[in-house]
Amino acid sequence: MAGEQRLSVKVHCAERSSGPELQRIRSVDAELRGTAWYPPVIDIGFDGGKRPRLVVVRPFVPGEPADDARRHIDPLFSVLADLAGSVDRTEIDQALIADYASPWLTPGERELTVEALAGDRRGLVRAMDDHLDDLRASALRLTRPGEAMIYHGDLHGRNLLTDGSGSPTVIDWDETGYSQRPADAGKALWLSCRRGRGDFELDPSAARRFVEQLWTRLGIPLAQAGDVANLGAIWFLPRSDHVALLAQRDVELVPWYLDWVSRFWSRFEANVELLRRTAEELDARGSSVEGERS
């Protein structure tokens, strides 16, 4: 009817509904209200069932996600830059600071994951063991104790909706909170620079644009582009609780998911080499330009 507001109602699963989750969403909402690309919370609370679920109501956002996330790298970095500078870091509850890398920086996650993997997954376990130490080291190098930024949790081109005006709106704030490292940028690198959905071969031109903007928009040195890639790769490690949650929903989702992340790791080393060369070329070009100016 005329004058009625269309709403988006998100019901979180019971396993992920908690008081801290509600607090994170409320805190981020207070920080971002009034931001042009952010749909504010209209109402939030728990339903009255035996296993209460968190319900979040926001304005309905019209528009379509991009079929090709590579086309949204520029507006993506506008959002990342806003998130990196929008928090009063002296007033954040430490309980609200966590991201997908956090569990892997504590002892025991690897053993729990190996136990949870179903079937013959020796290749996936081997990939995890081959790279886990490097991934953790990169995450620690990028961590800034005493600082924090707003963390979306799933920020990439398909979560930027556009209505044709050129101004996107960011949706899917289910995993929001705060992080002490550029976790959104790390995950977005892998999801925004690949040649297509379901494919983990990075597109060289998209990777180049992404790495360049890590420096120009976020101030992350080109020498740390590999660390950002390693940080984002942690999201593709199959955590034990995620595997268990998928099995509860539909047991057939588990082999599908494990095959999906296995494809990521089968291309990981070649993709990291592409990113390394890209960062070196950009660094050499920058040094050449500076030399000519001087």
Coordinates of C-alpha atoms in Angstrom, one line a residue:
M1 CA 0.0 0.0 0.0
A2 CA 1.1 3.6 -0.6
G3 CA 3.1 5.0 2.2
E4 CA 4.1 1.6 3.7
Q5 CA 7.8 0.9 4.3
R6 CA 9.2 -2.3 2.9
L7 CA 11.3 -4.1 5.5
S8 CA 14.0 -6.7 5.5
V9 CA 13.6 -9.2 8.3
K10 CA 16.6 -11.5 9.1
V11 CA 16.1 -14.4 11.5
H12 CA 19.5 -15.7 12.7
C13 CA 20.0 -19.4 13.4
A14 CA 19.6 -20.4 17.0
E15 CA 23.2 -21.6 17.2
R16 CA 24.5 -18.1 16.3
S17 CA 22.0 -16.2 18.4
S18 CA 23.4 -14.7 21.6
G19 CA 23.6 -11.7 23.7
P20 CA 27.0 -10.7 22.5
E21 CA 25.8 -11.0 18.9
L22 CA 23.0 -8.6 19.6
Q23 CA 25.4 -6.3 21.3
R24 CA 27.8 -6.3 18.4
I25 CA 25.0 -5.4 15.9
R26 CA 23.7 -2.6 18.1
S27 CA 27.1 -1.1 18.7
V28 CA 28.0 -1.1 15.0
D29 CA 24.6 0.3 14.2
A30 CA 25.2 3.2 16.6
E31 CA 28.5 3.9 14.8
L32 CA 27.2 3.8 11.3
R33 CA 23.8 5.4 11.5
G34 CA 23.6 8.2 9.0
T35 CA 26.2 6.7 6.7
A36 CA 24.9 6.8 3.1
W37 CA 25.6 3.1 2.3
Y38 CA 24.4 1.6 5.6
P39 CA 20.8 0.4 6.2
P40 CA 20.1 1.1 9.9
V41 CA 18.5 -1.3 12.3
I42 CA 14.8 -0.6 12.9
D43 CA 14.2 -3.2 15.5
I44 CA 16.2 -6.1 17.0
G45 CA 15.5 -8.7 19.7
F46 CA 14.9 -12.4 20.3
D47 CA 11.9 -14.4 19.4
G48 CA 10.0 -16.3 22.1
G49 CA 10.8 -19.9 21.0
K50 CA 12.4 -22.7 23.1
R51 CA 15.7 -21.9 21.3
P52 CA 15.5 -18.1 20.9
R53 CA 16.7 -16.7 17.7
L54 CA 17.9 -13.2 17.0
V55 CA 15.7 -11.2 14.7
V56 CA 16.9 -8.0 13.0
V57 CA 14.6 -5.7 11.1
R58 CA 16.1 -3.2 8.6
P59 CA 14.8 -1.2 5.6
F60 CA 14.4 -3.2 2.5
V61 CA 17.2 -2.4 0.0
P62 CA 16.2 -2.5 -3.7
G63 CA 18.7 -3.4 -6.3
E64 CA 20.6 -6.3 -7.6
P65 CA 24.0 -7.8 -6.6
A66 CA 26.7 -7.8 -9.2
D67 CA 27.1 -10.9 -11.3
D68 CA 30.8 -10.1 -11.4
A69 CA 32.2 -8.8 -8.1
R70 CA 35.3 -7.5 -9.9
R71 CA 33.2 -4.6 -11.2
H72 CA 32.7 -3.4 -7.6
I73 CA 36.3 -3.1 -6.4
D74 CA 36.3 0.7 -6.5
P75 CA 33.1 1.2 -4.4
L76 CA 34.2 -1.7 -2.2
F77 CA 37.3 0.3 -1.2
S78 CA 35.2 3.4 -0.5
V79 CA 33.4 1.4 2.1
L80 CA 36.5 -0.2 3.5
A81 CA 38.1 3.2 3.9
D82 CA 35.1 4.4 5.8
L83 CA 35.1 1.4 8.1
A84 CA 38.8 1.8 8.8
G85 CA 38.3 5.3 10.2
S86 CA 34.8 5.4 11.7
V87 CA 35.4 4.1 15.3
D88 CA 36.2 5.8 18.6
R89 CA 38.7 3.1 19.5
T90 CA 38.8 4.1 23.2
E91 CA 35.2 2.9 23.9
I92 CA 35.0 -0.6 22.4
D93 CA 34.2 -3.5 24.6
Q94 CA 36.9 -6.1 24.1
A95 CA 34.3 -8.8 24.0
L96 CA 33.0 -7.3 20.7
I97 CA 36.4 -7.6 19.0
A98 CA 36.8 -10.9 17.0
D99 CA 36.9 -12.0 13.3
Y100 CA 37.3 -15.3 11.3
A101 CA 41.0 -15.4 12.2
S102 CA 40.6 -15.2 15.9
P103 CA 39.9 -18.9 16.6
W104 CA 42.9 -19.9 14.6
L105 CA 45.2 -17.8 16.8
T106 CA 44.3 -19.9 19.9
P107 CA 45.6 -23.4 20.5
G108 CA 43.5 -26.5 19.5
E109 CA 41.5 -25.3 16.5
R110 CA 43.5 -27.4 14.0
E111 CA 43.0 -30.6 16.0
L112 CA 39.2 -29.9 16.3
T113 CA 39.0 -29.3 12.6
V114 CA 40.8 -32.5 11.7
E115 CA 38.5 -34.5 13.9
A116 CA 35.4 -32.8 12.3
L117 CA 36.4 -33.5 8.7
A118 CA 34.3 -36.2 7.2
G119 CA 35.6 -38.8 4.8
D120 CA 39.0 -39.0 3.2
R121 CA 40.2 -35.3 3.4
R122 CA 43.9 -35.9 3.6
G123 CA 44.6 -33.4 0.9
L124 CA 42.7 -30.6 2.7
V125 CA 44.4 -31.5 6.0
R126 CA 47.8 -31.4 4.2
A127 CA 47.0 -28.0 2.7
M128 CA 46.0 -26.7 6.1
D129 CA 49.2 -28.0 7.7
D130 CA 51.4 -26.7 4.8
H131 CA 50.2 -23.1 5.2
L132 CA 48.7 -22.6 8.7
D133 CA 51.9 -21.3 10.3
D134 CA 52.4 -18.7 7.6
L135 CA 48.7 -17.7 7.8
R136 CA 48.9 -17.2 11.5
A137 CA 52.1 -15.2 11.3
S138 CA 50.5 -12.9 8.7
A139 CA 47.5 -12.4 10.9
L140 CA 49.7 -11.5 13.8
R141 CA 51.8 -9.1 11.8
L142 CA 48.6 -7.3 10.7
T143 CA 47.1 -7.1 14.2
R144 CA 47.1 -3.7 15.9
P145 CA 46.6 -4.2 19.7
G146 CA 44.7 -1.4 21.3
E147 CA 43.1 -0.4 18.0
A148 CA 40.0 -1.6 16.2
M149 CA 37.9 -1.0 13.1
I150 CA 34.3 -1.9 12.3
Y151 CA 34.1 -5.4 10.8
H152 CA 31.4 -6.3 8.4
G153 CA 32.3 -10.0 8.1
D154 CA 31.3 -10.7 4.5
L155 CA 32.2 -7.6 2.5
H156 CA 32.5 -8.2 -1.2
G157 CA 30.9 -7.1 -4.5
R158 CA 27.7 -9.2 -4.2
N159 CA 26.9 -7.6 -0.9
L160 CA 27.0 -4.1 -2.4
L161 CA 23.6 -3.6 -4.0
T162 CA 23.1 -0.8 -6.6
D163 CA 19.9 0.6 -7.9
G164 CA 21.5 2.0 -11.0
S165 CA 22.4 5.4 -9.5
G166 CA 26.0 4.3 -8.9
S167 CA 25.6 4.6 -5.1
P168 CA 25.7 1.1 -3.6
T169 CA 24.1 0.0 -0.3
V170 CA 26.0 -2.6 1.9
I171 CA 23.8 -5.5 3.0
D172 CA 24.2 -8.7 5.1
W173 CA 25.5 -7.3 8.5
D174 CA 24.9 -10.7 10.2
E175 CA 28.5 -11.2 11.3
T176 CA 29.4 -7.6 12.1
G177 CA 31.5 -6.5 15.0
Y178 CA 35.1 -5.1 15.4
S179 CA 38.5 -6.4 14.3
Q180 CA 42.1 -5.3 15.1
R181 CA 43.3 -6.3 11.6
P182 CA 42.0 -5.7 8.0
A183 CA 39.9 -8.9 8.0
D184 CA 37.3 -7.5 5.6
A185 CA 40.0 -6.5 3.1
G186 CA 41.6 -9.9 3.3
K187 CA 38.4 -11.9 2.7
A188 CA 37.3 -9.4 0.0
L189 CA 40.5 -9.9 -2.0
W190 CA 39.7 -13.6 -2.6
L191 CA 35.9 -13.1 -3.2
S192 CA 36.2 -9.9 -5.4
C193 CA 39.2 -10.7 -7.6
R194 CA 38.4 -14.2 -8.8
R195 CA 37.4 -14.8 -12.4
G196 CA 33.9 -16.0 -11.5
R197 CA 31.8 -17.5 -8.7
G198 CA 32.9 -21.0 -7.8
D199 CA 36.2 -20.3 -9.4
F200 CA 39.3 -19.5 -7.4
E201 CA 41.6 -18.4 -10.1
L202 CA 42.5 -14.7 -9.6
D203 CA 42.0 -12.3 -12.4
P204 CA 45.4 -10.5 -12.9
S205 CA 43.9 -7.1 -13.7
A206 CA 41.4 -7.2 -10.7
A207 CA 44.2 -8.4 -8.4
R208 CA 46.4 -5.5 -9.5
R209 CA 43.6 -3.0 -8.9
F210 CA 42.9 -4.5 -5.5
V211 CA 46.5 -4.5 -4.4
E212 CA 47.1 -1.0 -5.6
Q213 CA 44.1 0.2 -3.6
L214 CA 45.2 -1.5 -0.4
W215 CA 48.0 1.0 -0.5
T216 CA 46.3 4.1 -1.9
R217 CA 43.0 3.8 0.0
L218 CA 43.9 1.9 3.2
G219 CA 47.6 2.7 3.6
I220 CA 48.6 -0.9 3.7
P221 CA 52.2 -1.1 2.3
L222 CA 52.6 -3.1 -0.9
A223 CA 55.1 -5.3 1.0
Q224 CA 52.2 -6.5 3.2
A225 CA 49.8 -7.4 0.3
G226 CA 50.9 -11.1 0.8
D227 CA 50.0 -10.8 4.5
V228 CA 46.5 -9.5 3.6
A229 CA 46.1 -12.4 1.2
N230 CA 47.2 -14.9 3.9
L231 CA 44.8 -13.3 6.4
G232 CA 41.9 -13.7 4.0
A233 CA 42.8 -17.3 3.3
I234 CA 42.2 -18.2 6.9
W235 CA 38.5 -17.8 6.1
F236 CA 38.8 -20.8 3.8
L237 CA 40.0 -23.1 6.6
P238 CA 37.1 -25.4 7.5
R239 CA 36.5 -24.6 11.2
S240 CA 35.1 -27.5 13.3
D241 CA 32.0 -25.6 14.5
H242 CA 31.1 -24.5 10.9
V243 CA 31.3 -28.1 9.6
A244 CA 29.1 -29.2 12.6
L245 CA 26.6 -26.5 11.9
L246 CA 26.3 -27.5 8.2
A247 CA 25.8 -31.1 9.2
Q248 CA 22.9 -30.1 11.4
R249 CA 21.2 -28.2 8.6
D250 CA 21.8 -30.7 5.9
V251 CA 24.4 -33.5 5.9
E252 CA 24.8 -33.1 2.1
L253 CA 26.1 -29.6 2.6
V254 CA 29.3 -30.9 4.3
P255 CA 30.9 -32.6 1.2
W256 CA 29.8 -29.7 -1.0
Y257 CA 31.5 -27.2 1.3
L258 CA 34.7 -29.2 1.8
D259 CA 35.0 -29.7 -2.0
W260 CA 34.5 -25.9 -2.4
V261 CA 37.3 -25.0 0.0
S262 CA 39.5 -27.7 -1.4
R263 CA 39.3 -25.9 -4.8
F264 CA 40.5 -22.7 -3.1
W265 CA 43.6 -24.5 -1.7
S266 CA 44.4 -26.2 -4.9
R267 CA 44.9 -22.8 -6.5
F268 CA 46.3 -21.0 -3.5
E269 CA 50.0 -21.1 -4.2
A270 CA 49.7 -20.0 -7.8
N271 CA 47.4 -17.1 -6.7
V272 CA 49.8 -16.0 -4.0
E273 CA 52.6 -16.0 -6.5
L274 CA 50.5 -13.8 -8.8
L275 CA 49.9 -11.4 -5.9
R276 CA 53.6 -11.3 -5.0
R277 CA 54.6 -10.4 -8.5
T278 CA 51.9 -7.8 -8.7
A279 CA 53.0 -6.1 -5.5
E280 CA 56.6 -6.1 -6.7
E281 CA 55.7 -4.6 -10.0
L282 CA 53.6 -1.9 -8.4
D283 CA 56.4 -1.2 -5.9
A284 CA 59.0 -0.9 -8.7
R285 CA 56.7 1.4 -10.7
G286 CA 56.2 3.6 -7.7
S287 CA 59.9 3.7 -7.0
S288 CA 60.6 4.6 -10.6
V289 CA 58.0 7.4 -10.5
E290 CA 59.5 8.8 -7.3
G291 CA 63.0 8.7 -8.9
E292 CA 61.8 10.6 -11.9
R293 CA 60.2 13.2 -9.7
S294 CA 63.4 13.7 -7.7

